[in-house]
Short mmCIF file of C-alpha atoms in Angstrom, two decimals:
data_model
loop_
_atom_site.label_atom_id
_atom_site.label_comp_id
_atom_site.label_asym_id
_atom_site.label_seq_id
_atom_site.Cartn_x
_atom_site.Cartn_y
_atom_site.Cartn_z
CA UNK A 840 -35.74 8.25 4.88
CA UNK A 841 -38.99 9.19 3.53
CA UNK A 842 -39.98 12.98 2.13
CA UNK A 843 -36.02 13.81 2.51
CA UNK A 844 -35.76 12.96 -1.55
CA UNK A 845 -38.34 16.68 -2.13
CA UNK A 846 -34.66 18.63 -1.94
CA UNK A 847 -31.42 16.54 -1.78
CA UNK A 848 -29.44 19.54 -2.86
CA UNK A 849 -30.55 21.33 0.41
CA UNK A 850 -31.31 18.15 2.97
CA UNK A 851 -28.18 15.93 1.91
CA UNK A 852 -25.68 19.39 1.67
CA UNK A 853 -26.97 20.67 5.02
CA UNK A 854 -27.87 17.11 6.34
CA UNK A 855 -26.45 18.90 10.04
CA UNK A 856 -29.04 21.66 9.84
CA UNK A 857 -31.87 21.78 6.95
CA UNK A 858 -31.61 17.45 6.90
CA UNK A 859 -31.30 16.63 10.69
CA UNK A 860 -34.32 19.30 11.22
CA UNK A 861 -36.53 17.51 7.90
CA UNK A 862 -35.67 14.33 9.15
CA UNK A 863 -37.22 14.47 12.58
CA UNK A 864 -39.93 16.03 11.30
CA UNK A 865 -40.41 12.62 8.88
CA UNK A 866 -39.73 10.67 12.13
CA UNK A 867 -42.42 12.34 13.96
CA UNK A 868 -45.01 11.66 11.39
CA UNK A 869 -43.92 8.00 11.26
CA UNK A 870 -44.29 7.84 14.85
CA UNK A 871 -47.82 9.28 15.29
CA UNK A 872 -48.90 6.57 12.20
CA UNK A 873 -47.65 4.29 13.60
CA UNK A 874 -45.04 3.10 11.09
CA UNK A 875 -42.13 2.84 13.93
CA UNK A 876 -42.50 1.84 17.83
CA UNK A 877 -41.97 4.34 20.51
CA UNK A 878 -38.55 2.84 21.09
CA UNK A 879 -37.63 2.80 16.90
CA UNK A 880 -38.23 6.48 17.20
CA UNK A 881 -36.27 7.04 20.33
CA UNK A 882 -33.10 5.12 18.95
CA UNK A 883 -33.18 6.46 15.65
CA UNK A 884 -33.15 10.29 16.93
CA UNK A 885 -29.80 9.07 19.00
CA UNK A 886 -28.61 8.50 15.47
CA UNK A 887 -29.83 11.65 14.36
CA UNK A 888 -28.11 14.07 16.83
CA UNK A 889 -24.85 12.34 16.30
CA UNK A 890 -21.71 14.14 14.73
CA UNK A 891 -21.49 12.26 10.56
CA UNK A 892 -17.48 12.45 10.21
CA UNK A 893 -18.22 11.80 6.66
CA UNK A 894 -19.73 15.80 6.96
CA UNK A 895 -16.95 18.34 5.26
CA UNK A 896 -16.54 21.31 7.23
CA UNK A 897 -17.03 24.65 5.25
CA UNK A 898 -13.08 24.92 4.08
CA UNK A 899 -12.81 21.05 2.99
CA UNK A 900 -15.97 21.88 0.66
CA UNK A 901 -14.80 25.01 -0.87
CA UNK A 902 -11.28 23.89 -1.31
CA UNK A 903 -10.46 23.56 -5.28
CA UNK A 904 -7.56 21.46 -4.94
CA UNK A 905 -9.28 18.94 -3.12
CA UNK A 906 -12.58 18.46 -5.37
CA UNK A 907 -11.48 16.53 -8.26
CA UNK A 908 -9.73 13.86 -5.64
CA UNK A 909 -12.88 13.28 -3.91
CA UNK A 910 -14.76 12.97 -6.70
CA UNK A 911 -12.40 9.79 -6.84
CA UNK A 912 -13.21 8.89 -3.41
CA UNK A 913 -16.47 9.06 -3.31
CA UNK A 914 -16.50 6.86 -6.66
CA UNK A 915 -14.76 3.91 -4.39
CA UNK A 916 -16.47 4.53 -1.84
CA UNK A 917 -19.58 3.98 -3.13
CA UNK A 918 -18.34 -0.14 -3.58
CA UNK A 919 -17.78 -0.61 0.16
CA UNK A 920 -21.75 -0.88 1.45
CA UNK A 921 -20.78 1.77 4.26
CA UNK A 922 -23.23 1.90 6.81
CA UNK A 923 -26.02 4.71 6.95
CA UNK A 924 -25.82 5.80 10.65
CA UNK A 925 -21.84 5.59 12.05
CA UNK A 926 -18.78 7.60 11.97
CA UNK A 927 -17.06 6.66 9.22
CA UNK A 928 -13.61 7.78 9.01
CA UNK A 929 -11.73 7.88 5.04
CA UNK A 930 -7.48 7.72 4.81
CA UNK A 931 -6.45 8.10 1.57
CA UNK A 932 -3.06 7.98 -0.24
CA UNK A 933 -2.80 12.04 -1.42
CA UNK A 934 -1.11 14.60 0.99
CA UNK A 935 -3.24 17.60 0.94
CA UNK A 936 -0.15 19.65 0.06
CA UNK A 937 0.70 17.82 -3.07
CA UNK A 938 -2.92 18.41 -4.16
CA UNK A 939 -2.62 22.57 -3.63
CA UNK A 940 0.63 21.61 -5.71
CA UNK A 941 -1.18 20.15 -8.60
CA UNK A 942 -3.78 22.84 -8.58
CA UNK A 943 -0.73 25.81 -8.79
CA UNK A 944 0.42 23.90 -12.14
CA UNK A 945 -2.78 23.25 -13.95
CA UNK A 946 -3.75 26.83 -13.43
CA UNK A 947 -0.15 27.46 -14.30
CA UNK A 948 0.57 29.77 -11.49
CA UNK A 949 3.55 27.58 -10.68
CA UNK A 950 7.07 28.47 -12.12
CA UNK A 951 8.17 26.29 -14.65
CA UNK A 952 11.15 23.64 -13.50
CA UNK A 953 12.78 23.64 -17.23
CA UNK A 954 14.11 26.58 -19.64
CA UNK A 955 11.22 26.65 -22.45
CA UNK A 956 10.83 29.57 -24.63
CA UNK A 957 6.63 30.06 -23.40
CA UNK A 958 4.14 27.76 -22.36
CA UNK A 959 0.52 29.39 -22.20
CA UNK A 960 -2.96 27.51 -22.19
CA UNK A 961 -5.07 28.18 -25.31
CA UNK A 962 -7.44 30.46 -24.36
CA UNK A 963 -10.45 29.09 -22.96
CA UNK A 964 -8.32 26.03 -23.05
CA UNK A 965 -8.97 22.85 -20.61
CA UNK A 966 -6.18 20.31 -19.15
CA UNK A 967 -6.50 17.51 -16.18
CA UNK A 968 -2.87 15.45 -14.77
CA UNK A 969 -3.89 12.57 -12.86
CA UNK A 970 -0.69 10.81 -10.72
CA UNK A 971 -0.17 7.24 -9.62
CA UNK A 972 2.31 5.45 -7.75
CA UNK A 973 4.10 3.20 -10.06
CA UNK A 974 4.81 0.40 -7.60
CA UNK A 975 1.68 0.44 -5.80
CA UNK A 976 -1.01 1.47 -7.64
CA UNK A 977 -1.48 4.66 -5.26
CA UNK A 978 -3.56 7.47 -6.75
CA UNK A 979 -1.31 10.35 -5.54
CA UNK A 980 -2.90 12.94 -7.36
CA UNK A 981 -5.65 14.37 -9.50
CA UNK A 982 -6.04 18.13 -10.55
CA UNK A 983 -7.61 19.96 -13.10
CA UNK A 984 -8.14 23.87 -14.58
CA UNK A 985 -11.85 22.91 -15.56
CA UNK A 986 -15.29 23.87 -13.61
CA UNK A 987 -15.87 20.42 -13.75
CA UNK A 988 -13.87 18.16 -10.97
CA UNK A 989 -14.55 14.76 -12.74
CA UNK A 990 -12.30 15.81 -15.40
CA UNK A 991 -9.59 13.82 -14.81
CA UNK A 992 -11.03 10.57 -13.52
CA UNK A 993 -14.24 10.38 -16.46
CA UNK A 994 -13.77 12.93 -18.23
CA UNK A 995 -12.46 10.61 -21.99
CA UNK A 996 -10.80 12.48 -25.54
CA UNK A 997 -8.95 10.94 -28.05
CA UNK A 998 -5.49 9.98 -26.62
CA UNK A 999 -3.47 10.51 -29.91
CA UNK A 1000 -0.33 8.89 -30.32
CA UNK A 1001 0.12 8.16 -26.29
CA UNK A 1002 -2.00 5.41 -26.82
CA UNK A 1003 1.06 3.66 -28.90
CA UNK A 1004 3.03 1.68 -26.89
CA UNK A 1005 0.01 -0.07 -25.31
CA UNK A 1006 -2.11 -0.84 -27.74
CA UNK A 1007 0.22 -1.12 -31.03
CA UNK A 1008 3.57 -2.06 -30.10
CA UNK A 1009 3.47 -3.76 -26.94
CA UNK A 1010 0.97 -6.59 -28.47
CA UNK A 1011 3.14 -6.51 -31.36
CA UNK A 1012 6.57 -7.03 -28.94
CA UNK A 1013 4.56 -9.26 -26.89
CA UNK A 1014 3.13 -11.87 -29.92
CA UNK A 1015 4.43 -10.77 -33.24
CA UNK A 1016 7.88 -11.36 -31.89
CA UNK A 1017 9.35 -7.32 -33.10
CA UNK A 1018 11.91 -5.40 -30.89
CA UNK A 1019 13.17 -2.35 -31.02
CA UNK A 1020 15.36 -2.95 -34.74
CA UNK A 1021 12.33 -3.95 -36.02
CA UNK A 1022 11.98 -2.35 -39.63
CA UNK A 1023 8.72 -1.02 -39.91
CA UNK A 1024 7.50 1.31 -42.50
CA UNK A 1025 7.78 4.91 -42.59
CA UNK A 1026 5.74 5.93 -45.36
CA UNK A 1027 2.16 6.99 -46.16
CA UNK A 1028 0.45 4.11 -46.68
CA UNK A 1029 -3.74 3.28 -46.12
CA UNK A 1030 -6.31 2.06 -43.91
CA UNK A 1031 -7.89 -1.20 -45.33
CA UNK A 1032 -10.73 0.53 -46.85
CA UNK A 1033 -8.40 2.42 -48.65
CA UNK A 1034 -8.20 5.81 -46.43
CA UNK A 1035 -5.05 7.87 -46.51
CA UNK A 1036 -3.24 7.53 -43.25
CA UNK A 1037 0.05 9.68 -43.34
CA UNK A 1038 2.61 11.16 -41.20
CA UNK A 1039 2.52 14.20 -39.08
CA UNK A 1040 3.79 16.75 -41.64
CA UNK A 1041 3.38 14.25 -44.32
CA UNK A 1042 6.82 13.30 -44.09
CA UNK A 1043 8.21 10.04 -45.51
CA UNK A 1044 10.25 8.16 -43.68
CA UNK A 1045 11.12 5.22 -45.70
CA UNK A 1046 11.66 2.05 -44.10
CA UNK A 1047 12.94 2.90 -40.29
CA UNK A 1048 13.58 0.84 -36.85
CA UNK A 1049 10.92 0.36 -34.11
CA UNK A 1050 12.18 2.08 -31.98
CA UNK A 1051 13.12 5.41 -34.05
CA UNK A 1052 9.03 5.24 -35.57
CA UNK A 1053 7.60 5.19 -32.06
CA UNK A 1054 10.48 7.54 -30.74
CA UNK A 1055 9.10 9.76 -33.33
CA UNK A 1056 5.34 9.21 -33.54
CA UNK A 1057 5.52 7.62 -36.69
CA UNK A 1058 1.62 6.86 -37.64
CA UNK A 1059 2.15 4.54 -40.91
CA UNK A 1060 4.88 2.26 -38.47
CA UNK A 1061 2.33 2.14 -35.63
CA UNK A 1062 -0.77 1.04 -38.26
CA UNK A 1063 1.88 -1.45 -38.86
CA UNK A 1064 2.45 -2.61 -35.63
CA UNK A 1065 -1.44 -2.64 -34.92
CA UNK A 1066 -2.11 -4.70 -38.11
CA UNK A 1067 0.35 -7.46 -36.35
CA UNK A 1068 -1.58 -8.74 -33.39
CA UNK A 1069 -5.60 -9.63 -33.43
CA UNK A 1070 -8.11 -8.83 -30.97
CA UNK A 1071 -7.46 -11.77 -28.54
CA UNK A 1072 -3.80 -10.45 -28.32
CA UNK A 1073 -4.37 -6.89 -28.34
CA UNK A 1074 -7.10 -7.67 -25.04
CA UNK A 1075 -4.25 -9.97 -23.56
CA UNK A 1076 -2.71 -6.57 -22.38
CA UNK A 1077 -5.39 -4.11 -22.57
CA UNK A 1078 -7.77 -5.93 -20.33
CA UNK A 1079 -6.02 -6.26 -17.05
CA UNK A 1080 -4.82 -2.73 -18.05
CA UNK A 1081 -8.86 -1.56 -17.51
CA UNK A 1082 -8.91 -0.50 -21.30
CA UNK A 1083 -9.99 -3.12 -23.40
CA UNK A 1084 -12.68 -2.70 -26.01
CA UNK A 1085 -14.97 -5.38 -27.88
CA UNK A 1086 -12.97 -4.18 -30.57
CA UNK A 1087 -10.88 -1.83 -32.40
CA UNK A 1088 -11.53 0.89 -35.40
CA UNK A 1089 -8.09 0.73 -37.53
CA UNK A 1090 -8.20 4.28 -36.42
CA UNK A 1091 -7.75 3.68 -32.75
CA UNK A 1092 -4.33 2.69 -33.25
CA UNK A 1093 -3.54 6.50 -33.77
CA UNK A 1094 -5.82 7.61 -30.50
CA UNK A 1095 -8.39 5.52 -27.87
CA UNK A 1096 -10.42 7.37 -26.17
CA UNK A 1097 -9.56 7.75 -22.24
CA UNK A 1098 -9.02 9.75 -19.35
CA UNK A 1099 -6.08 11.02 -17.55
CA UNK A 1100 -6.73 8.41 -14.72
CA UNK A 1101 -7.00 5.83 -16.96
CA UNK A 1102 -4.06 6.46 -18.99
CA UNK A 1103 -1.62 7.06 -15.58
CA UNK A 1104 -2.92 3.34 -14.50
CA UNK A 1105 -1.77 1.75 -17.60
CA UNK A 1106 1.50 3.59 -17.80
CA UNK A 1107 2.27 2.84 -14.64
CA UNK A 1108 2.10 -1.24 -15.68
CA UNK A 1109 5.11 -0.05 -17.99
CA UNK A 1110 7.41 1.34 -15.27
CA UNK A 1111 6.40 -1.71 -13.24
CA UNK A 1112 7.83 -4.72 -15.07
CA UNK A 1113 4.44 -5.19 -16.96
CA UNK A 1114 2.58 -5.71 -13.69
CA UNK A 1115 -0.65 -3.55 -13.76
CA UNK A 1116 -1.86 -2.74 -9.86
CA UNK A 1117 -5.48 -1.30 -9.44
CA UNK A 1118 -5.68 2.38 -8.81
CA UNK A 1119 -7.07 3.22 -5.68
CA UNK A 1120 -7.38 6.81 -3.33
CA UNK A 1121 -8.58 5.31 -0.10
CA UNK A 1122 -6.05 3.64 2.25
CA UNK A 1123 -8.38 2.50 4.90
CA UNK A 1124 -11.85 2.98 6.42
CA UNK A 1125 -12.51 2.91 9.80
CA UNK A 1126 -16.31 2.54 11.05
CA UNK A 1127 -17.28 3.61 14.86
CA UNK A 1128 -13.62 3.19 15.13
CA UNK A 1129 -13.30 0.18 13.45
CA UNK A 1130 -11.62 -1.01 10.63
CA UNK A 1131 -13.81 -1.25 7.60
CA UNK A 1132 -12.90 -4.31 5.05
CA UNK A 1133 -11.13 -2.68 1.89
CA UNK A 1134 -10.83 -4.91 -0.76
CA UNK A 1135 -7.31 -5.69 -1.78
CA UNK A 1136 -6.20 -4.33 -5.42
CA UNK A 1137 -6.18 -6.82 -8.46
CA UNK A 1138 -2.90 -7.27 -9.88
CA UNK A 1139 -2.26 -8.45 -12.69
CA UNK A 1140 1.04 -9.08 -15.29
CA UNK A 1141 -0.33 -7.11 -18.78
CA UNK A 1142 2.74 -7.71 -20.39
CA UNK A 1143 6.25 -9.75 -19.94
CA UNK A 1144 8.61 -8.36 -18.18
CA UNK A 1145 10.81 -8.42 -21.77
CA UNK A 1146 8.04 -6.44 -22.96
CA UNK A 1147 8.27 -3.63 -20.75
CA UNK A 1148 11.66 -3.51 -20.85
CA UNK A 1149 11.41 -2.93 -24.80
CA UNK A 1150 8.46 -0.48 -24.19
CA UNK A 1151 10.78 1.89 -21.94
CA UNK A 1152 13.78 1.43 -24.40
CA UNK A 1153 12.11 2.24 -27.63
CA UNK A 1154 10.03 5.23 -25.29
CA UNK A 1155 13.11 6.99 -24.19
CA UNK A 1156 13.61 7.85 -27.77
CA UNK A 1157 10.44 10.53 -27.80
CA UNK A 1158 12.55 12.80 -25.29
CA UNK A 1159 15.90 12.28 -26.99
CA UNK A 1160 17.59 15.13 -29.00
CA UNK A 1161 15.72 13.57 -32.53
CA UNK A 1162 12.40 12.59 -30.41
CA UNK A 1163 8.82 13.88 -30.89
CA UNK A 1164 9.06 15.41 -27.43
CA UNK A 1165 12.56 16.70 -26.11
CA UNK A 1166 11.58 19.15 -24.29
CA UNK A 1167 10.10 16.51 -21.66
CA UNK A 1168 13.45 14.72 -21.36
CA UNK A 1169 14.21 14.17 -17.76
CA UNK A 1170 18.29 13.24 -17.88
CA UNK A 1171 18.31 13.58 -13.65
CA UNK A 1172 16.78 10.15 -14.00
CA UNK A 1173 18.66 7.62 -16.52
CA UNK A 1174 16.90 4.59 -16.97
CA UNK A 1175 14.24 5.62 -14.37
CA UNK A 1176 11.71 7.80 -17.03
CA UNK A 1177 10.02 7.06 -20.41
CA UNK A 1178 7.43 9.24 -21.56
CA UNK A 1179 5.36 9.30 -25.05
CA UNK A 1180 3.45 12.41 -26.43
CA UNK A 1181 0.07 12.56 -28.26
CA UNK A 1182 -1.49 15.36 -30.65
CA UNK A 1183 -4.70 15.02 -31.98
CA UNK A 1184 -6.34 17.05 -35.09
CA UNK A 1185 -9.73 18.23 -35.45
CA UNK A 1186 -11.76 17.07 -38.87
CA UNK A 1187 -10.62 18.42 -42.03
CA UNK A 1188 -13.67 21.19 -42.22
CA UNK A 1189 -12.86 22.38 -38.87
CA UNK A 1190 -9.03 22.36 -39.81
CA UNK A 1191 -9.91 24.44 -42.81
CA UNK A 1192 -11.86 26.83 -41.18
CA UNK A 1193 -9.16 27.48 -38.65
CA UNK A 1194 -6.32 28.11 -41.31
CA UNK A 1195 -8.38 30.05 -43.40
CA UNK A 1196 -8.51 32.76 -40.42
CA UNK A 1197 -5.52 32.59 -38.32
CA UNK A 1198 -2.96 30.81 -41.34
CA UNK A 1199 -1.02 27.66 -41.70
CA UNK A 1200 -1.28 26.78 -37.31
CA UNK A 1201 -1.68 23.25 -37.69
CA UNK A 1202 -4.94 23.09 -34.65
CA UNK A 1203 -5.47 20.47 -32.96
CA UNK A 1204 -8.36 19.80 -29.73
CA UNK A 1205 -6.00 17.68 -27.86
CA UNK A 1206 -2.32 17.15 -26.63
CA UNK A 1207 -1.39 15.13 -24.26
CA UNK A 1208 2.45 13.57 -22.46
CA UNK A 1209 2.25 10.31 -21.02
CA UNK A 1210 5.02 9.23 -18.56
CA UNK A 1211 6.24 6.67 -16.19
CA UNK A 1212 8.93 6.31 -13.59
CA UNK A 1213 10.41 4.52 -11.02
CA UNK A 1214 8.69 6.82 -8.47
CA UNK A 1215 5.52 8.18 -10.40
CA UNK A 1216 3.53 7.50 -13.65
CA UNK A 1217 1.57 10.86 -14.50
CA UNK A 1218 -0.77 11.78 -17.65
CA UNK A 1219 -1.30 15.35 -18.66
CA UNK A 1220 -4.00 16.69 -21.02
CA UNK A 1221 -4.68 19.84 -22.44
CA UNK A 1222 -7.88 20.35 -24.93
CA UNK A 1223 -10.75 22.62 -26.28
CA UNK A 1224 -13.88 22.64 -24.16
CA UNK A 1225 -15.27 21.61 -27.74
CA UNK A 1226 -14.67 20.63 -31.23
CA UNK A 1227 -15.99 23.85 -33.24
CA UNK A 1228 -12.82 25.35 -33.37
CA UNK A 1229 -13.05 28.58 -31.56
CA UNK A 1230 -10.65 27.50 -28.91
CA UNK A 1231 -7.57 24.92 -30.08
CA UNK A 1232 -4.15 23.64 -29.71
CA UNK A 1233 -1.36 24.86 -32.40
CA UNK A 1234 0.89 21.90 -33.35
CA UNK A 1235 3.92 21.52 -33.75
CA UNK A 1236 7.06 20.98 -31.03
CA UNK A 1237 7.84 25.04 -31.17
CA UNK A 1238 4.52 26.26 -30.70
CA UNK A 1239 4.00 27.93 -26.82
CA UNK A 1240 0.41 26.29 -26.63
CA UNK A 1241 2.14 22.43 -27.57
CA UNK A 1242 4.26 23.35 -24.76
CA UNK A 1243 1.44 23.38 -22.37
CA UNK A 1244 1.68 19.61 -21.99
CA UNK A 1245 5.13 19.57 -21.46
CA UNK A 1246 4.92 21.98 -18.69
CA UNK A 1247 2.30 19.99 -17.37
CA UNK A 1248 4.20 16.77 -17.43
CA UNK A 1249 7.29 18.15 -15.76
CA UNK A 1250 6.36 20.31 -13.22
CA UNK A 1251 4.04 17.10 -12.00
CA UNK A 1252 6.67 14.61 -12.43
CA UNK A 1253 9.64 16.32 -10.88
CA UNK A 1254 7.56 17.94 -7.68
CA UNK A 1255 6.13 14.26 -7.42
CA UNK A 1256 9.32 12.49 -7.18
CA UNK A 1257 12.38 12.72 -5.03
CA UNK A 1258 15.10 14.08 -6.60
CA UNK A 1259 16.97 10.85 -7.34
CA UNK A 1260 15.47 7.41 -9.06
CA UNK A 1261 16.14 4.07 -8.94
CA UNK A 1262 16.62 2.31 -12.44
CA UNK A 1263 13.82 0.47 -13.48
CA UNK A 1264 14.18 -3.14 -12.33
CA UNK A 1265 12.96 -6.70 -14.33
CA UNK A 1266 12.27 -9.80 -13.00
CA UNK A 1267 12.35 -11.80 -16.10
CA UNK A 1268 8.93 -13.23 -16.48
CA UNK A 1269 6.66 -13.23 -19.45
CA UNK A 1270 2.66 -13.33 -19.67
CA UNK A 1271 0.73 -16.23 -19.35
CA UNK A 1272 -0.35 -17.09 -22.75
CA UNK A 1273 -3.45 -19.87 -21.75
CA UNK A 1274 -5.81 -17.08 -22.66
CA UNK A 1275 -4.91 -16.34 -25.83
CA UNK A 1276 -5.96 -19.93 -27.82
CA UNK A 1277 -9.55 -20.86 -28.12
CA UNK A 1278 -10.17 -24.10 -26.66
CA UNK A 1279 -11.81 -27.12 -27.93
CA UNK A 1280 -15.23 -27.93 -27.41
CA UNK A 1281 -15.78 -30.47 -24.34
CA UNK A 1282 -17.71 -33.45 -25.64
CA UNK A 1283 -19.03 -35.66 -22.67
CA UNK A 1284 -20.02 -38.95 -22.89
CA UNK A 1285 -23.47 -38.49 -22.97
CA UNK A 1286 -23.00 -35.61 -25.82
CA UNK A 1287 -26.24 -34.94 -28.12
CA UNK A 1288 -26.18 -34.22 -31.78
CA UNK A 1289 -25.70 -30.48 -30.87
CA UNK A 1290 -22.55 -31.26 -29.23
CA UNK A 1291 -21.13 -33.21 -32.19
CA UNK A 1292 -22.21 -30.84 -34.35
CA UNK A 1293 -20.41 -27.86 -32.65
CA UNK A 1294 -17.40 -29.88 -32.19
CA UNK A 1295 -17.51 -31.03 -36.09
CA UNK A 1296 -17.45 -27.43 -36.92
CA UNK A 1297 -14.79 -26.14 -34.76
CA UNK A 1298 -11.94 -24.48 -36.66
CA UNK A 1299 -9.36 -23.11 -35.36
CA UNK A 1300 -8.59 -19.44 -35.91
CA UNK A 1301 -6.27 -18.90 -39.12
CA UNK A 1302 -3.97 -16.16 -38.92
CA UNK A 1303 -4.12 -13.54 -41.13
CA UNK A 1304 -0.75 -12.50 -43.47
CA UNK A 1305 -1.07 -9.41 -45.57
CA UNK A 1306 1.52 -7.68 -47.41
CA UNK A 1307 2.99 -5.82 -44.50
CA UNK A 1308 3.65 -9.08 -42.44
CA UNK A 1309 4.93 -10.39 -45.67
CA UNK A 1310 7.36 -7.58 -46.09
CA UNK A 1311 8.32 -8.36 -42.20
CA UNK A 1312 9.39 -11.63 -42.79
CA UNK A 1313 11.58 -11.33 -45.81
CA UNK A 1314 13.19 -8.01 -43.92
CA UNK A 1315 14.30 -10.51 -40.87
#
């Protein structure tokens, strides 16, 4: 209404007191100008001194555990053209105890559930876990240490090597035809403008299977993988995942920028036979005690089921004995759990400036652990606040800071699920491939010289070999 827009933060907060009171007040005015009839005015206070449901009460607004949830809520409920003046009532999927769960373990107040030597945030350090539902879709969860409650639902870093099985290897499963014996290569090799891309450590690997380089974060295999598969492929799966881009750096294939929401969505498309399911935190709506239209999730397959099945097998490397990521090995659940770690560096200057005052640490500004399940797909993150180096991450599997992430990722996943899991189940079918071929002009009968002249010129797309796809062929 008119005039209320002078102070939202004090009208729209207090709309029950300071906004009721402003609003008759507008009303009033409108009435003695004439802008509304005697009986507009009348039935429009009626509205006014009505109880808003959507109105929190004092200990739902200062309740931490809750905020970064409703941030979500609010976001979808923003699509559903709710009515101004009704009581609108909001179900959602989260239990209220889970949430003052979550909020324990990102402000690591809650004991850890496995035997690690320390885990401790960085100091000044951030993290967000965001949890789905892996058969439904079901935002379960969202938490976060930050000031900030939109954390884990906008908030986007660099995802490191997480980002690996969805945007490197599963195109590269899916339509470059590699499984998990693939041999891919180990060493330090170069981006295609001729940019050193190495190992963590700088170790060489020599030429190793799939599923050993993703089970242990090889970057020169993963380039590999990425060089595979164009664009049109790579989107195939990314889209109905929600993370597609208009393209890809070479870069990206080692980290995509993306939230913890985000990134628990598209797992959970892995621990669901490659069948991605829209996240959602409302349930149902009901308006003056009616039920509001809600509408239904997309689904859709991002991968064949064959290709999920690969994903998990080649995953459930990272938390074996030899993986990148042991410690987040979850042996309660055989064939139920796959996980995959990321680590991300800051810029060599930054680097330098760090190891020139506290030694050979190895920094980094983000780690994450990526997971899905049979009962829950969670993604953890923990990061600087910013990317001058005065707060970071030390690397390496040992460190107490890298273990942050795993301490995230298992107290989540294992107060999230039931104590037992059902093995991950296939249904054998693969991804429809229409959308992946450009098709032919249509030439009607009545076609102008444009129209010939387009369809003279069409060419097909020719696929690109390099040396690496080369070396592929002769190794199979």
């Amino acid at each position: 209404m008119a005039g209320l827009g002078q102070a939202p933060s004090s009208y729209v907060n207090d709309f029950n007191g300071l906004g009721k009171k402003r609003t008759k007040i507008v009303l009033q005015i409108m009435l003695e100008d004439s802008l509304v009839s005697n009986k507009e005015y009348k039935d429009t206070l009626q509205y006014i001194d009505r109880d808003f449901a959507m109105s929190m009460k004092k200990g739902q607004h200062e309740d931490a555990a809750s905020q970064s949830y409703l941030v979500q809520v609010r976001n979808e409920m923003a699509k559903l053209n709710l009515p101004t003046y009704a009581n609108v009532t909001i179900k959602t999927y989260a239990d209220i105890n889970q949430l003052h769960k979550l909020k324990e373990i990102v402000d690591f107040k809650d004991a850890p559930v496995t035997q690690m030597e320390s885990q401790v945030m960085p100091e000044g350090g951030l993290n967000a876990i965001s949890v789905v539902d892996t058969k439904t879709g079901h935002i379960l969860g969202l938490a976060t240490n930050a000031k900030n409650p939109l954390t884990p639902v906008t908030s986007e870093r660099s995802s490191g090597s997480s980002i690996k099985p969805l945007l490197d290897y599963a195109p590269a499963i899916e339509f470059a035809g590699i499984n998990a014996g693939s041999i891919l290569n180990g060493n330090n090799t170069a981006y295609s403008d001729g940019t050193p891309l190495r190992n963590y450590g700088l170790y060489q690997y020599g030429a190793v299977n799939a599923s050993y380089a993703l089970g242990n974060s090889l970057n020169t295999a993963a380039y590999q993988a990425f060089m595979m598969t164009n664009l049109q492929q790579k989107n195939a799966i990314m889209r109905p995942l929600n993370i597609a881009k208009g393209s890809y750096m070479e870069s990206e294939s080692l980290g995509l920028n993306i939230s913890t929401l985000k990134e628990a969505s598209a797992y959970q498309a892995i621990g669901n036979d490659g069948v991605h399911i829209e996240a959602r935190a409302i349930s149902n709506v009901d308006v003056d005690g009616k039920a509001w239209p809600i509408p239904k999730p997309k689904v859709e397959r991002a991968m064949s089921s064959s290709t999920s099945k690969t994903l998990i097998q080649m995953m459930q490397g990272v938390t074996a004995a030899n993986g990148s990521e042991p410690k987040a090995a979850q042996p309660q659940w055989p064939n139920a759990f796959a996980a995959k770690s990321g680590l991300v560096g800051f810029d060599d200057e930054i680097t330098a400036k760090v190891t020139a005052k506290y030694g050979n640490v190895m920094p980094s500004s983000d780690a994450w652990m990526a997971a899905t399940s049979s009962g829950v797909s969670v993604s953890a993150w923990v990061g600087t606040p910013d990317f001058s180096g005065n707060t970071f991450i030390i690397g390496g599997g040992n460190q107490p800071e890298n273990n942050a992430r795993v301490y995230l990722l298992n107290n989540t996943i294992r107060y999230m699920n039931p104590e037992k899991l059902e093995p991950f189940t296939y249904s054998g079918e693969t991804l429809n491939p229409t959308t992946l071929t450009r098709a032919l002009p249509d030439v009607p009968n009545n076609a102008n010289d444009t129209i010939y002249k387009d369809a003279k010129g069409f060419k097909a797309p020719t696929p690109k070999v390099d040396d690496s796809l080369k070396a592929f062929k002769e190794a199979h």
